[in-house]
Amino acid sequence: MSILNGGCLCGSVRYTVVVPPKSVSLCHCLNCRKQSGSNRSMNWLVPVDDLMITGELSTYRDTGDSGKPVLRQFCGQCGSPIRTLAEALPGLAVLKAGTLDEASPVPPNYALYTVRAAFWETQGLSCATFERMPTPPSAASALSSGE
Ligand SMILES: [Zn+2]
Ligand SMILES: [Zn+2]
């Protein structure tokens, strides 16, 4: 077990996260794409206490496929997405791992919402893929953590 550092683009939000995460996903869902400005989001699923954040986060109240609230938290100064808290994932936080100071050293365990992905994005992916969110959502993380 070790610690990695990360933060937003402007540096007003910083964090440490315990490694390894419970699981790592590439999420192609529309909301992750829109929020990240990228074709997919690198999402680390971690126990909420394993992600220690300093600085002020702004919150956008989103809604998941489950109909339950999803809190998308980002730096209000520069807009970098940092953390997502979903009611469907109690006790867990989603770290937007593209904000780590170094690129994620942990490869993805699975890809989500591949129904939304462009054809070229899933070619050659060696991880498990789900067309949408498996139910319950924890089913996907169980793939990697053995729980
Ligand atoms: Zn910032
Ligand atoms: Zn997503």
PDB file of C-alpha atoms and ligand atoms in Angstrom:
ATOM      1  CA  MET A   1       0.000   0.000   0.000  1.00  0.00           C
ATOM      2  CA  SER A   2       1.310   3.432  -0.906  1.00  0.00           C
ATOM      3  CA  ILE A   3       0.108   6.975  -1.470  1.00  0.00           C
ATOM      4  CA  LEU A   4      -0.148   9.025  -4.652  1.00  0.00           C
ATOM      5  CA  ASN A   5      -0.686  12.774  -5.000  1.00  0.00           C
ATOM      6  CA  GLY A   6      -2.889  14.690  -7.343  1.00  0.00           C
ATOM      7  CA  GLY A   7      -4.869  17.862  -7.755  1.00  0.00           C
ATOM      8  CA  CYS A   8      -6.649  20.229 -10.069  1.00  0.00           C
ATOM      9  CA  LEU A   9      -5.050  22.217 -12.858  1.00  0.00           C
ATOM     10  CA  CYS A  10      -4.663  25.458 -10.873  1.00  0.00           C
ATOM     11  CA  GLY A  11      -3.473  23.771  -7.687  1.00  0.00           C
ATOM     12  CA  SER A  12      -6.117  25.093  -5.295  1.00  0.00           C
ATOM     13  CA  VAL A  13      -7.443  21.557  -4.765  1.00  0.00           C
ATOM     14  CA  ARG A  14      -4.915  18.899  -3.777  1.00  0.00           C
ATOM     15  CA  TYR A  15      -5.344  15.327  -2.616  1.00  0.00           C
ATOM     16  CA  THR A  16      -3.643  12.133  -1.579  1.00  0.00           C
ATOM     17  CA  VAL A  17      -5.076   8.726  -2.403  1.00  0.00           C
ATOM     18  CA  VAL A  18      -4.240   5.283  -1.104  1.00  0.00           C
ATOM     19  CA  VAL A  19      -3.020   2.832  -3.747  1.00  0.00           C
ATOM     20  CA  PRO A  20      -4.181   0.377  -4.941  1.00  0.00           C
ATOM     21  CA  PRO A  21      -7.779   1.486  -5.576  1.00  0.00           C
ATOM     22  CA  LYS A  22     -10.608  -1.035  -5.275  1.00  0.00           C
ATOM     23  CA  SER A  23     -11.050  -0.918  -9.021  1.00  0.00           C
ATOM     24  CA  VAL A  24     -10.288   1.192 -12.066  1.00  0.00           C
ATOM     25  CA  SER A  25     -12.749   1.810 -14.863  1.00  0.00           C
ATOM     26  CA  LEU A  26     -12.830   3.630 -18.150  1.00  0.00           C
ATOM     27  CA  CYS A  27     -16.265   5.225 -18.236  1.00  0.00           C
ATOM     28  CA  HIS A  28     -17.694   6.156 -21.625  1.00  0.00           C
ATOM     29  CA  CYS A  29     -21.040   7.391 -20.291  1.00  0.00           C
ATOM     30  CA  LEU A  30     -22.329  10.652 -21.723  1.00  0.00           C
ATOM     31  CA  ASN A  31     -22.130  12.449 -18.384  1.00  0.00           C
ATOM     32  CA  CYS A  32     -18.488  11.480 -17.785  1.00  0.00           C
ATOM     33  CA  ARG A  33     -17.653  12.493 -21.339  1.00  0.00           C
ATOM     34  CA  LYS A  34     -19.319  15.877 -20.975  1.00  0.00           C
ATOM     35  CA  GLN A  35     -17.776  16.544 -17.582  1.00  0.00           C
ATOM     36  CA  SER A  36     -14.272  15.468 -18.528  1.00  0.00           C
ATOM     37  CA  GLY A  37     -14.200  16.918 -22.027  1.00  0.00           C
ATOM     38  CA  SER A  38     -12.703  13.622 -23.121  1.00  0.00           C
ATOM     39  CA  ASN A  39     -14.036  10.483 -24.809  1.00  0.00           C
ATOM     40  CA  ARG A  40     -13.868   8.621 -21.522  1.00  0.00           C
ATOM     41  CA  SER A  41     -13.087   9.174 -17.887  1.00  0.00           C
ATOM     42  CA  MET A  42     -10.422   7.302 -15.906  1.00  0.00           C
ATOM     43  CA  ASN A  43     -12.310   6.500 -12.706  1.00  0.00           C
ATOM     44  CA  TRP A  44     -10.732   5.017  -9.596  1.00  0.00           C
ATOM     45  CA  LEU A  45     -13.161   3.554  -7.092  1.00  0.00           C
ATOM     46  CA  VAL A  46     -11.798   4.036  -3.574  1.00  0.00           C
ATOM     47  CA  PRO A  47     -13.092   3.914   0.004  1.00  0.00           C
ATOM     48  CA  VAL A  48     -14.179   7.465   0.752  1.00  0.00           C
ATOM     49  CA  ASP A  49     -11.629   7.771   3.584  1.00  0.00           C
ATOM     50  CA  ASP A  50      -8.745   6.768   1.295  1.00  0.00           C
ATOM     51  CA  LEU A  51      -9.082  10.024  -0.635  1.00  0.00           C
ATOM     52  CA  MET A  52      -7.939  13.009   1.454  1.00  0.00           C
ATOM     53  CA  ILE A  53      -8.769  16.316  -0.208  1.00  0.00           C
ATOM     54  CA  THR A  54      -7.645  19.831   0.698  1.00  0.00           C
ATOM     55  CA  GLY A  55      -9.155  22.946  -0.881  1.00  0.00           C
ATOM     56  CA  GLU A  56     -12.630  23.925  -1.939  1.00  0.00           C
ATOM     57  CA  LEU A  57     -14.756  21.725  -4.201  1.00  0.00           C
ATOM     58  CA  SER A  58     -17.806  22.929  -6.097  1.00  0.00           C
ATOM     59  CA  THR A  59     -20.621  20.445  -6.626  1.00  0.00           C
ATOM     60  CA  TYR A  60     -22.863  19.726  -9.589  1.00  0.00           C
ATOM     61  CA  ARG A  61     -25.894  17.597  -8.647  1.00  0.00           C
ATOM     62  CA  ASP A  62     -26.257  15.002 -11.357  1.00  0.00           C
ATOM     63  CA  THR A  63     -28.548  11.961 -11.534  1.00  0.00           C
ATOM     64  CA  GLY A  64     -27.381   8.422 -12.234  1.00  0.00           C
ATOM     65  CA  ASP A  65     -29.130   5.752 -14.304  1.00  0.00           C
ATOM     66  CA  SER A  66     -30.481   4.456 -11.005  1.00  0.00           C
ATOM     67  CA  GLY A  67     -32.334   7.748 -10.585  1.00  0.00           C
ATOM     68  CA  LYS A  68     -30.274   8.365  -7.460  1.00  0.00           C
ATOM     69  CA  PRO A  69     -28.211  11.519  -6.897  1.00  0.00           C
ATOM     70  CA  VAL A  70     -24.645  11.707  -8.173  1.00  0.00           C
ATOM     71  CA  LEU A  71     -22.560  14.568  -6.814  1.00  0.00           C
ATOM     72  CA  ARG A  72     -19.905  15.615  -9.311  1.00  0.00           C
ATOM     73  CA  GLN A  73     -17.289  17.681  -7.502  1.00  0.00           C
ATOM     74  CA  PHE A  74     -14.759  19.894  -9.214  1.00  0.00           C
ATOM     75  CA  CYS A  75     -12.466  22.855  -8.658  1.00  0.00           C
ATOM     76  CA  GLY A  76     -14.546  26.026  -8.919  1.00  0.00           C
ATOM     77  CA  GLN A  77     -11.465  27.995 -10.006  1.00  0.00           C
ATOM     78  CA  CYS A  78     -10.204  25.940 -12.947  1.00  0.00           C
ATOM     79  CA  GLY A  79     -12.962  23.350 -13.482  1.00  0.00           C
ATOM     80  CA  SER A  80     -10.955  20.140 -13.095  1.00  0.00           C
ATOM     81  CA  PRO A  81     -13.254  17.263 -12.062  1.00  0.00           C
ATOM     82  CA  ILE A  82     -11.902  15.633  -8.890  1.00  0.00           C
ATOM     83  CA  ARG A  83     -14.400  13.418  -7.089  1.00  0.00           C
ATOM     84  CA  THR A  84     -17.824  11.905  -7.658  1.00  0.00           C
ATOM     85  CA  LEU A  85     -20.038  10.660  -4.833  1.00  0.00           C
ATOM     86  CA  ALA A  86     -22.935   8.431  -5.848  1.00  0.00           C
ATOM     87  CA  GLU A  87     -25.734   7.382  -3.542  1.00  0.00           C
ATOM     88  CA  ALA A  88     -25.654   4.016  -5.319  1.00  0.00           C
ATOM     89  CA  LEU A  89     -22.058   3.546  -4.097  1.00  0.00           C
ATOM     90  CA  PRO A  90     -22.248   4.041  -0.319  1.00  0.00           C
ATOM     91  CA  GLY A  91     -18.908   4.488   1.447  1.00  0.00           C
ATOM     92  CA  LEU A  92     -17.077   4.845  -1.847  1.00  0.00           C
ATOM     93  CA  ALA A  93     -15.732   7.743  -3.858  1.00  0.00           C
ATOM     94  CA  VAL A  94     -14.917   7.942  -7.538  1.00  0.00           C
ATOM     95  CA  LEU A  95     -11.623   9.707  -8.136  1.00  0.00           C
ATOM     96  CA  LYS A  96     -11.153  11.306 -11.531  1.00  0.00           C
ATOM     97  CA  ALA A  97      -7.709   9.764 -11.867  1.00  0.00           C
ATOM     98  CA  GLY A  98      -6.684  11.868 -14.837  1.00  0.00           C
ATOM     99  CA  THR A  99      -5.939  14.484 -12.173  1.00  0.00           C
ATOM    100  CA  LEU A 100      -3.183  12.401 -10.558  1.00  0.00           C
ATOM    101  CA  ASP A 101       0.207  14.093 -10.805  1.00  0.00           C
ATOM    102  CA  GLU A 102       1.441  11.066 -12.740  1.00  0.00           C
ATOM    103  CA  ALA A 103      -0.643   9.020 -15.167  1.00  0.00           C
ATOM    104  CA  SER A 104      -2.533   6.198 -13.447  1.00  0.00           C
ATOM    105  CA  PRO A 105      -0.025   3.413 -12.781  1.00  0.00           C
ATOM    106  CA  VAL A 106      -2.963   1.006 -12.362  1.00  0.00           C
ATOM    107  CA  PRO A 107      -4.506  -0.244 -15.612  1.00  0.00           C
ATOM    108  CA  PRO A 108      -8.301  -0.364 -16.007  1.00  0.00           C
ATOM    109  CA  ASN A 109     -10.138  -3.459 -14.781  1.00  0.00           C
ATOM    110  CA  TYR A 110     -13.196  -2.755 -16.879  1.00  0.00           C
ATOM    111  CA  ALA A 111     -14.835  -0.345 -19.295  1.00  0.00           C
ATOM    112  CA  LEU A 112     -18.346   0.968 -18.678  1.00  0.00           C
ATOM    113  CA  TYR A 113     -21.043   2.213 -21.060  1.00  0.00           C
ATOM    114  CA  THR A 114     -19.246   0.874 -24.112  1.00  0.00           C
ATOM    115  CA  VAL A 115     -22.587   1.328 -25.913  1.00  0.00           C
ATOM    116  CA  ARG A 116     -21.578   5.025 -25.893  1.00  0.00           C
ATOM    117  CA  ALA A 117     -18.012   4.453 -27.053  1.00  0.00           C
ATOM    118  CA  ALA A 118     -16.752   5.092 -30.558  1.00  0.00           C
ATOM    119  CA  PHE A 119     -15.928   1.897 -32.453  1.00  0.00           C
ATOM    120  CA  TRP A 120     -12.192   2.485 -32.279  1.00  0.00           C
ATOM    121  CA  GLU A 121     -12.099   2.981 -28.522  1.00  0.00           C
ATOM    122  CA  THR A 122     -12.900  -0.553 -27.470  1.00  0.00           C
ATOM    123  CA  GLN A 123     -10.653  -2.246 -30.022  1.00  0.00           C
ATOM    124  CA  GLY A 124      -7.798  -3.963 -28.279  1.00  0.00           C
ATOM    125  CA  LEU A 125      -9.098  -3.260 -24.783  1.00  0.00           C
ATOM    126  CA  SER A 126      -7.884  -6.110 -22.611  1.00  0.00           C
ATOM    127  CA  CYS A 127     -10.238  -5.412 -19.692  1.00  0.00           C
ATOM    128  CA  ALA A 128     -13.818  -6.545 -19.128  1.00  0.00           C
ATOM    129  CA  THR A 129     -16.451  -4.428 -20.842  1.00  0.00           C
ATOM    130  CA  PHE A 130     -20.031  -3.578 -19.922  1.00  0.00           C
ATOM    131  CA  GLU A 131     -22.464  -1.977 -22.347  1.00  0.00           C
ATOM    132  CA  ARG A 132     -23.992  -0.079 -19.430  1.00  0.00           C
ATOM    133  CA  MET A 133     -23.653  -0.013 -15.643  1.00  0.00           C
ATOM    134  CA  PRO A 134     -23.937  -3.521 -14.206  1.00  0.00           C
ATOM    135  CA  THR A 135     -26.498  -3.916 -11.446  1.00  0.00           C
ATOM    136  CA  PRO A 136     -25.694  -3.573  -8.709  1.00  0.00           C
ATOM    137  CA  PRO A 137     -22.842  -1.182  -9.611  1.00  0.00           C
ATOM    138  CA  SER A 138     -20.644  -2.989  -7.130  1.00  0.00           C
ATOM    139  CA  ALA A 139     -20.775  -6.046  -9.404  1.00  0.00           C
ATOM    140  CA  ALA A 140     -18.158  -4.438 -11.594  1.00  0.00           C
ATOM    141  CA  SER A 141     -15.804  -3.527  -8.782  1.00  0.00           C
ATOM    142  CA  ALA A 142     -16.109  -7.048  -7.408  1.00  0.00           C
ATOM    143  CA  LEU A 143     -14.475  -8.275 -10.595  1.00  0.00           C
ATOM    144  CA  SER A 144     -11.196  -6.776  -9.602  1.00  0.00           C
ATOM    145  CA  SER A 145     -11.181  -6.787  -5.839  1.00  0.00           C
ATOM    146  CA  GLY A 146     -12.340 -10.369  -5.439  1.00  0.00           C
ATOM    147  CA  GLU A 147     -15.065  -9.323  -3.024  1.00  0.00           C
TER     148      GLU A 147
HETATM  149 ZN    ZN B   1      -8.231  24.357  -9.711  1.00  0.00          ZN
HETATM  150 ZN    ZN B   2     -19.507   7.724 -16.335  1.00  0.00          ZN
END
